[in-house]
Every structure is written in C-alpha cells, then in structure tokens.
Amino acid sequence: MTGLSLASYKDQLESASASQSQRYCFGNLLRYLPRPMVKNSHRVGSRQLIKNEDGFVSVWAARLAQPTVLSSKAKDAAAEIEHRLQLGSKLSDVVSKKEDLLALFDLYRNEGYILAEHKAIFYVVLKESSSPHDMLKALFHVNYLYWLEKNAGIEARSVSNDCRYGGRLQISLEYVQREFNHVKRDGESMGWVTDGLVARPLPTRIRLAHVASSIAS
C-alpha cells in the first residue's frame, strides 16, 4: 500500500471524498446499463436533489443520462477499467493458494460474486446463483477499487491481506454494501434499467459446495 496506512485508509473512506467517489463510480457504472427512458422533462437544479447525509448528489443521475456528460478524463478512466476487467472469471485466474481462497470465500460469503485484483486485472468470479443485481454490484465495486487506486494511492497487496479486517477488499466491500443500493435507486429514479447489463459476462460460474469439497479433499 502506498500513500496511506491501514488506519488512515478507514478515515479515507469516511471522509468528504466519499461523495466524490460515489459520483465517479456511478458515472462509470451507467456505461453498463441500457439507456434510460426519460420519464420527466422538467429541469432540476444541481442543489435540489441532495438526498443522503454523506452529500451524494443524485442530480448526477440526470446529468449522466445526457450524451455529453463524461469528460475525456472520465472516458479514459472508464476505458481503462473496461480493459482491466474480467467478468465471469475462473477461480484459478485469481488465486493459487488455499489461504487466499478461504479468505475470499469468507469475505464474500453473503455476496453473489467474488472480486480480487491480480497483476492489475480486476477478476470478478460469479457464483452459480449470481443475478444481474449481483453483477452490477460487482461492477460498482470494481469502479470503487479503481477510484481508490488512482485517488488514494491504495493498491493491491496479497489477496489474504486485502481480505482481512482493515484490508483493501474488506473495507471497499463494506463501502459497497452501504452505498450500492442508494446509487441503484438514484439511477432507477431517473429511468435507468438496472436489472439488465450491456456487458456480457463469460459463462463461467462456481458452485460453492463443489469447491468446498475440493478444498476439504
């Protein structure tokens, strides 16, 4: 990890920059959704739609529905994320050590996906029960990890270290679990269809019972 200690890492996520990262992740996330059906034609001011205590401005959803919203810098970032993303990966792409595998299973035990970074690639492993909601949540998580890397200097370490309490994957997942549904509702309120993805994942899925028996043996 560069730039921040693990202690200050937690502070980073609770700071005022949280709303900035939320807007950033939301903007990139909408690239993976069908274009919205516009429900309301009235104009809204950028100060009218402040909804959450952390200062998330949902007017970004309305602005992002327009074709020329993203800056060239934001478009470049989105293109880099897309280049580094593997949606529907195999577990063998991500880990080779038993301790890393167990750490990932424990961290993502209540999620429909497993996310880890290896050699600058964001690998999203989909569980057999993964739904479009889970995939969209995983993409939000990927965008947030990228934001942390570029804006807070927080980069990947070993998988097991990143999964521990206070580690990169653990704290970012905590953030995603807290914020994703708010972001999704804001998108839906502006007409975005959040139950479908433009991105098409690879067909690989994992069956946890099968993997668990393989580990035990």
mmCIF file of C-alpha atoms in Angstrom:
data_model
loop_
_atom_site.group_PDB
_atom_site.id
_atom_site.type_symbol
_atom_site.label_atom_id
_atom_site.label_comp_id
_atom_site.label_asym_id
_atom_site.label_seq_id
_atom_site.Cartn_x
_atom_site.Cartn_y
_atom_site.Cartn_z
ATOM 1 C CA MET A 1 0.000 0.000 0.000
ATOM 2 C CA THR A 2 1.342 3.427 -0.897
ATOM 3 C CA GLY A 3 0.432 6.854 0.441
ATOM 4 C CA LEU A 4 -1.847 5.724 3.307
ATOM 5 C CA SER A 5 -1.563 3.445 6.302
ATOM 6 C CA LEU A 6 -4.326 0.966 7.039
ATOM 7 C CA ALA A 7 -5.501 3.205 9.873
ATOM 8 C CA SER A 8 -5.815 6.264 7.653
ATOM 9 C CA TYR A 9 -7.367 4.086 4.934
ATOM 10 C CA LYS A 10 -10.501 3.744 7.078
ATOM 11 C CA ASP A 11 -10.549 7.507 7.596
ATOM 12 C CA GLN A 12 -10.276 7.987 3.834
ATOM 13 C CA LEU A 13 -13.480 6.072 3.245
ATOM 14 C CA GLU A 14 -15.355 8.076 5.864
ATOM 15 C CA SER A 15 -14.125 11.451 4.654
ATOM 16 C CA ALA A 16 -15.833 14.017 2.454
ATOM 17 C CA SER A 17 -14.284 12.332 -0.575
ATOM 18 C CA ALA A 18 -16.886 9.578 -0.243
ATOM 19 C CA SER A 19 -19.427 11.594 -2.201
ATOM 20 C CA GLN A 20 -16.849 12.239 -4.940
ATOM 21 C CA SER A 21 -16.064 8.543 -5.257
ATOM 22 C CA GLN A 22 -19.779 7.746 -5.309
ATOM 23 C CA ARG A 23 -20.389 10.108 -8.213
ATOM 24 C CA TYR A 24 -17.347 8.749 -10.035
ATOM 25 C CA CYS A 25 -18.408 5.123 -9.612
ATOM 26 C CA PHE A 26 -21.975 5.936 -10.589
ATOM 27 C CA GLY A 27 -20.852 7.619 -13.781
ATOM 28 C CA ASN A 28 -18.814 4.642 -14.924
ATOM 29 C CA LEU A 29 -21.461 2.173 -13.785
ATOM 30 C CA LEU A 30 -24.056 3.620 -16.137
ATOM 31 C CA ARG A 31 -21.901 2.588 -19.099
ATOM 32 C CA TYR A 32 -23.004 -0.984 -18.415
ATOM 33 C CA LEU A 33 -26.761 -0.268 -18.376
ATOM 34 C CA PRO A 34 -29.321 0.220 -21.155
ATOM 35 C CA ARG A 35 -30.078 3.867 -21.894
ATOM 36 C CA PRO A 36 -32.978 5.228 -19.820
ATOM 37 C CA MET A 37 -36.491 6.030 -20.853
ATOM 38 C CA VAL A 38 -36.937 9.689 -19.886
ATOM 39 C CA LYS A 39 -39.894 9.986 -17.537
ATOM 40 C CA ASN A 40 -39.792 13.653 -16.557
ATOM 41 C CA SER A 41 -38.974 16.571 -18.804
ATOM 42 C CA HIS A 42 -38.795 19.280 -16.102
ATOM 43 C CA ARG A 43 -35.448 20.841 -15.277
ATOM 44 C CA VAL A 44 -33.857 20.432 -11.880
ATOM 45 C CA GLY A 45 -31.160 22.495 -10.245
ATOM 46 C CA SER A 46 -27.949 20.891 -9.051
ATOM 47 C CA ARG A 47 -28.817 21.883 -5.474
ATOM 48 C CA GLN A 48 -32.339 20.418 -5.456
ATOM 49 C CA LEU A 49 -31.534 16.729 -5.295
ATOM 50 C CA ILE A 50 -29.121 16.356 -2.396
ATOM 51 C CA LYS A 51 -30.504 13.255 -0.702
ATOM 52 C CA ASN A 52 -28.102 11.426 1.572
ATOM 53 C CA GLU A 53 -26.261 12.540 4.690
ATOM 54 C CA ASP A 54 -22.883 11.987 3.046
ATOM 55 C CA GLY A 55 -23.724 14.572 0.390
ATOM 56 C CA PHE A 56 -24.391 12.314 -2.596
ATOM 57 C CA VAL A 57 -25.955 14.448 -5.290
ATOM 58 C CA SER A 58 -28.432 12.360 -7.253
ATOM 59 C CA VAL A 59 -28.703 15.044 -9.914
ATOM 60 C CA TRP A 60 -25.646 13.295 -11.363
ATOM 61 C CA ALA A 61 -28.039 10.584 -12.481
ATOM 62 C CA ALA A 62 -29.960 13.117 -14.525
ATOM 63 C CA ARG A 63 -26.798 14.638 -15.959
ATOM 64 C CA LEU A 64 -25.349 11.261 -16.846
ATOM 65 C CA ALA A 65 -28.449 10.463 -18.861
ATOM 66 C CA GLN A 66 -27.244 13.076 -21.349
ATOM 67 C CA PRO A 67 -24.832 12.023 -24.136
ATOM 68 C CA THR A 68 -22.057 14.583 -23.471
ATOM 69 C CA VAL A 69 -21.655 14.465 -19.701
ATOM 70 C CA LEU A 70 -18.442 12.489 -19.202
ATOM 71 C CA SER A 71 -15.198 14.395 -19.570
ATOM 72 C CA SER A 72 -12.395 12.990 -21.696
ATOM 73 C CA LYS A 73 -10.544 12.080 -18.487
ATOM 74 C CA ALA A 74 -13.558 10.164 -17.182
ATOM 75 C CA LYS A 75 -13.964 8.393 -20.514
ATOM 76 C CA ASP A 76 -10.296 7.378 -20.463
ATOM 77 C CA ALA A 77 -10.711 6.006 -16.941
ATOM 78 C CA ALA A 78 -13.800 4.055 -17.945
ATOM 79 C CA ALA A 79 -11.955 2.620 -20.942
ATOM 80 C CA GLU A 80 -9.039 1.551 -18.727
ATOM 81 C CA ILE A 81 -11.393 -0.157 -16.276
ATOM 82 C CA GLU A 82 -13.098 -1.975 -19.118
ATOM 83 C CA HIS A 83 -9.702 -3.126 -20.422
ATOM 84 C CA ARG A 84 -8.682 -4.412 -16.987
ATOM 85 C CA LEU A 85 -11.982 -6.137 -16.203
ATOM 86 C CA GLN A 86 -12.649 -9.865 -16.486
ATOM 87 C CA LEU A 87 -16.321 -10.517 -15.695
ATOM 88 C CA GLY A 88 -17.050 -14.204 -15.210
ATOM 89 C CA SER A 89 -13.525 -15.363 -14.370
ATOM 90 C CA LYS A 90 -12.344 -18.723 -13.081
ATOM 91 C CA LEU A 91 -11.110 -19.053 -9.512
ATOM 92 C CA SER A 92 -7.798 -20.296 -10.880
ATOM 93 C CA ASP A 93 -7.342 -16.906 -12.572
ATOM 94 C CA VAL A 94 -7.383 -15.226 -9.175
ATOM 95 C CA VAL A 95 -5.771 -17.486 -6.578
ATOM 96 C CA SER A 96 -3.349 -20.362 -6.295
ATOM 97 C CA LYS A 97 -3.004 -20.544 -2.505
ATOM 98 C CA LYS A 98 -5.507 -22.210 -0.202
ATOM 99 C CA GLU A 99 -5.304 -19.374 2.332
ATOM 100 C CA ASP A 100 -6.241 -16.825 -0.344
ATOM 101 C CA LEU A 101 -9.162 -18.943 -1.496
ATOM 102 C CA LEU A 102 -10.508 -19.354 2.032
ATOM 103 C CA ALA A 103 -10.110 -15.621 2.690
ATOM 104 C CA LEU A 104 -12.123 -14.752 -0.425
ATOM 105 C CA PHE A 105 -14.860 -17.261 0.410
ATOM 106 C CA ASP A 106 -15.186 -15.849 3.905
ATOM 107 C CA LEU A 107 -15.233 -12.211 2.793
ATOM 108 C CA TYR A 108 -17.786 -12.718 0.012
ATOM 109 C CA ARG A 109 -19.888 -15.358 1.774
ATOM 110 C CA ASN A 110 -23.041 -13.212 1.537
ATOM 111 C CA GLU A 111 -22.427 -11.897 -1.983
ATOM 112 C CA GLY A 112 -23.222 -13.329 -5.397
ATOM 113 C CA TYR A 113 -19.725 -12.607 -6.666
ATOM 114 C CA ILE A 114 -16.068 -12.696 -5.652
ATOM 115 C CA LEU A 115 -13.764 -9.836 -6.664
ATOM 116 C CA ALA A 116 -9.984 -9.720 -6.456
ATOM 117 C CA GLU A 117 -7.187 -7.981 -8.335
ATOM 118 C CA HIS A 118 -4.195 -9.855 -9.712
ATOM 119 C CA LYS A 119 -1.468 -8.322 -11.868
ATOM 120 C CA ALA A 120 -3.592 -5.183 -12.407
ATOM 121 C CA ILE A 121 -6.604 -7.165 -13.662
ATOM 122 C CA PHE A 122 -9.946 -6.992 -11.841
ATOM 123 C CA TYR A 123 -11.257 -10.552 -11.754
ATOM 124 C CA VAL A 124 -14.953 -10.991 -10.977
ATOM 125 C CA VAL A 125 -15.855 -14.600 -10.214
ATOM 126 C CA LEU A 126 -19.597 -15.214 -10.412
ATOM 127 C CA LYS A 127 -21.320 -17.687 -8.147
ATOM 128 C CA GLU A 128 -23.865 -20.101 -9.571
ATOM 129 C CA SER A 129 -26.680 -18.030 -8.065
ATOM 130 C CA SER A 130 -25.409 -14.684 -9.415
ATOM 131 C CA SER A 131 -28.136 -12.341 -10.643
ATOM 132 C CA PRO A 132 -27.917 -9.165 -12.765
ATOM 133 C CA HIS A 133 -28.116 -7.264 -9.455
ATOM 134 C CA ASP A 134 -25.022 -9.090 -8.206
ATOM 135 C CA MET A 135 -23.131 -8.387 -11.430
ATOM 136 C CA LEU A 136 -24.000 -4.695 -11.305
ATOM 137 C CA LYS A 137 -22.902 -4.568 -7.673
ATOM 138 C CA ALA A 138 -19.610 -6.211 -8.638
ATOM 139 C CA LEU A 139 -19.039 -3.589 -11.344
ATOM 140 C CA PHE A 140 -19.699 -0.822 -8.817
ATOM 141 C CA HIS A 141 -17.121 -2.478 -6.555
ATOM 142 C CA VAL A 142 -14.581 -2.628 -9.403
ATOM 143 C CA ASN A 143 -15.021 1.068 -10.119
ATOM 144 C CA TYR A 144 -14.541 1.922 -6.459
ATOM 145 C CA LEU A 145 -11.317 -0.098 -6.242
ATOM 146 C CA TYR A 146 -10.055 1.777 -9.292
ATOM 147 C CA TRP A 147 -11.005 5.103 -7.710
ATOM 148 C CA LEU A 148 -9.070 4.191 -4.541
ATOM 149 C CA GLU A 149 -6.050 3.237 -6.622
ATOM 150 C CA LYS A 150 -5.973 6.486 -8.575
ATOM 151 C CA ASN A 151 -7.106 8.951 -5.908
ATOM 152 C CA ALA A 152 -5.862 7.497 -2.627
ATOM 153 C CA GLY A 153 -2.803 5.535 -3.734
ATOM 154 C CA ILE A 154 -4.276 2.317 -2.345
ATOM 155 C CA GLU A 155 -3.118 -0.610 -4.448
ATOM 156 C CA ALA A 156 -3.484 -4.384 -4.259
ATOM 157 C CA ARG A 157 -1.349 -6.448 -1.899
ATOM 158 C CA SER A 158 -1.757 -10.167 -1.334
ATOM 159 C CA VAL A 159 -5.315 -11.489 -1.506
ATOM 160 C CA SER A 160 -5.345 -12.736 2.081
ATOM 161 C CA ASN A 161 -4.052 -9.397 3.400
ATOM 162 C CA ASP A 162 -6.588 -7.436 1.364
ATOM 163 C CA CYS A 163 -9.416 -9.608 2.732
ATOM 164 C CA ARG A 164 -8.530 -9.073 6.389
ATOM 165 C CA TYR A 165 -10.298 -6.534 8.577
ATOM 166 C CA GLY A 166 -8.994 -3.134 7.534
ATOM 167 C CA GLY A 167 -7.703 -4.514 4.245
ATOM 168 C CA ARG A 168 -8.431 -3.078 0.825
ATOM 169 C CA LEU A 169 -11.045 -5.611 -0.254
ATOM 170 C CA GLN A 170 -12.732 -5.758 3.151
ATOM 171 C CA ILE A 171 -13.154 -2.012 3.541
ATOM 172 C CA SER A 172 -14.164 -1.450 -0.077
ATOM 173 C CA LEU A 173 -16.784 -4.209 0.194
ATOM 174 C CA GLU A 174 -18.096 -2.574 3.365
ATOM 175 C CA TYR A 175 -18.449 0.680 1.400
ATOM 176 C CA VAL A 176 -20.219 -1.069 -1.476
ATOM 177 C CA GLN A 177 -22.633 -2.840 0.873
ATOM 178 C CA ARG A 178 -23.510 0.505 2.427
ATOM 179 C CA GLU A 179 -23.814 2.618 -0.721
ATOM 180 C CA PHE A 180 -24.743 0.448 -3.703
ATOM 181 C CA ASN A 181 -28.495 0.286 -3.125
ATOM 182 C CA HIS A 182 -28.639 4.082 -2.733
ATOM 183 C CA VAL A 183 -26.848 4.511 -6.044
ATOM 184 C CA LYS A 184 -29.050 1.939 -7.756
ATOM 185 C CA ARG A 185 -32.230 3.652 -6.559
ATOM 186 C CA ASP A 186 -30.972 7.009 -7.821
ATOM 187 C CA GLY A 187 -30.380 5.500 -11.246
ATOM 188 C CA GLU A 188 -33.816 3.888 -11.291
ATOM 189 C CA SER A 189 -35.448 7.176 -10.284
ATOM 190 C CA MET A 190 -34.041 8.723 -13.462
ATOM 191 C CA GLY A 191 -35.271 5.895 -15.674
ATOM 192 C CA TRP A 192 -32.192 3.671 -15.893
ATOM 193 C CA VAL A 193 -32.972 -0.028 -16.247
ATOM 194 C CA THR A 194 -30.825 -1.608 -13.538
ATOM 195 C CA ASP A 195 -31.913 -5.224 -13.957
ATOM 196 C CA GLY A 196 -30.044 -5.674 -17.223
ATOM 197 C CA LEU A 197 -26.445 -5.269 -18.345
ATOM 198 C CA VAL A 198 -24.967 -4.163 -21.643
ATOM 199 C CA ALA A 199 -21.800 -6.050 -20.669
ATOM 200 C CA ARG A 200 -21.899 -9.786 -21.315
ATOM 201 C CA PRO A 201 -20.042 -11.872 -18.736
ATOM 202 C CA LEU A 202 -18.102 -15.006 -19.555
ATOM 203 C CA PRO A 203 -20.171 -18.158 -18.929
ATOM 204 C CA THR A 204 -18.070 -19.475 -16.024
ATOM 205 C CA ARG A 205 -19.898 -19.891 -12.694
ATOM 206 C CA ILE A 206 -18.713 -21.524 -9.490
ATOM 207 C CA ARG A 207 -20.649 -23.941 -7.321
ATOM 208 C CA LEU A 208 -19.543 -23.344 -3.750
ATOM 209 C CA ALA A 209 -20.423 -26.813 -2.480
ATOM 210 C CA HIS A 210 -18.229 -28.358 -5.178
ATOM 211 C CA VAL A 211 -15.322 -26.020 -4.438
ATOM 212 C CA ALA A 212 -15.640 -26.599 -0.688
ATOM 213 C CA SER A 213 -15.450 -30.365 -1.139
ATOM 214 C CA SER A 214 -12.383 -29.958 -3.353
ATOM 215 C CA ILE A 215 -10.653 -27.891 -0.668
ATOM 216 C CA ALA A 216 -11.508 -30.430 2.025
ATOM 217 C CA SER A 217 -10.049 -33.254 -0.017
#
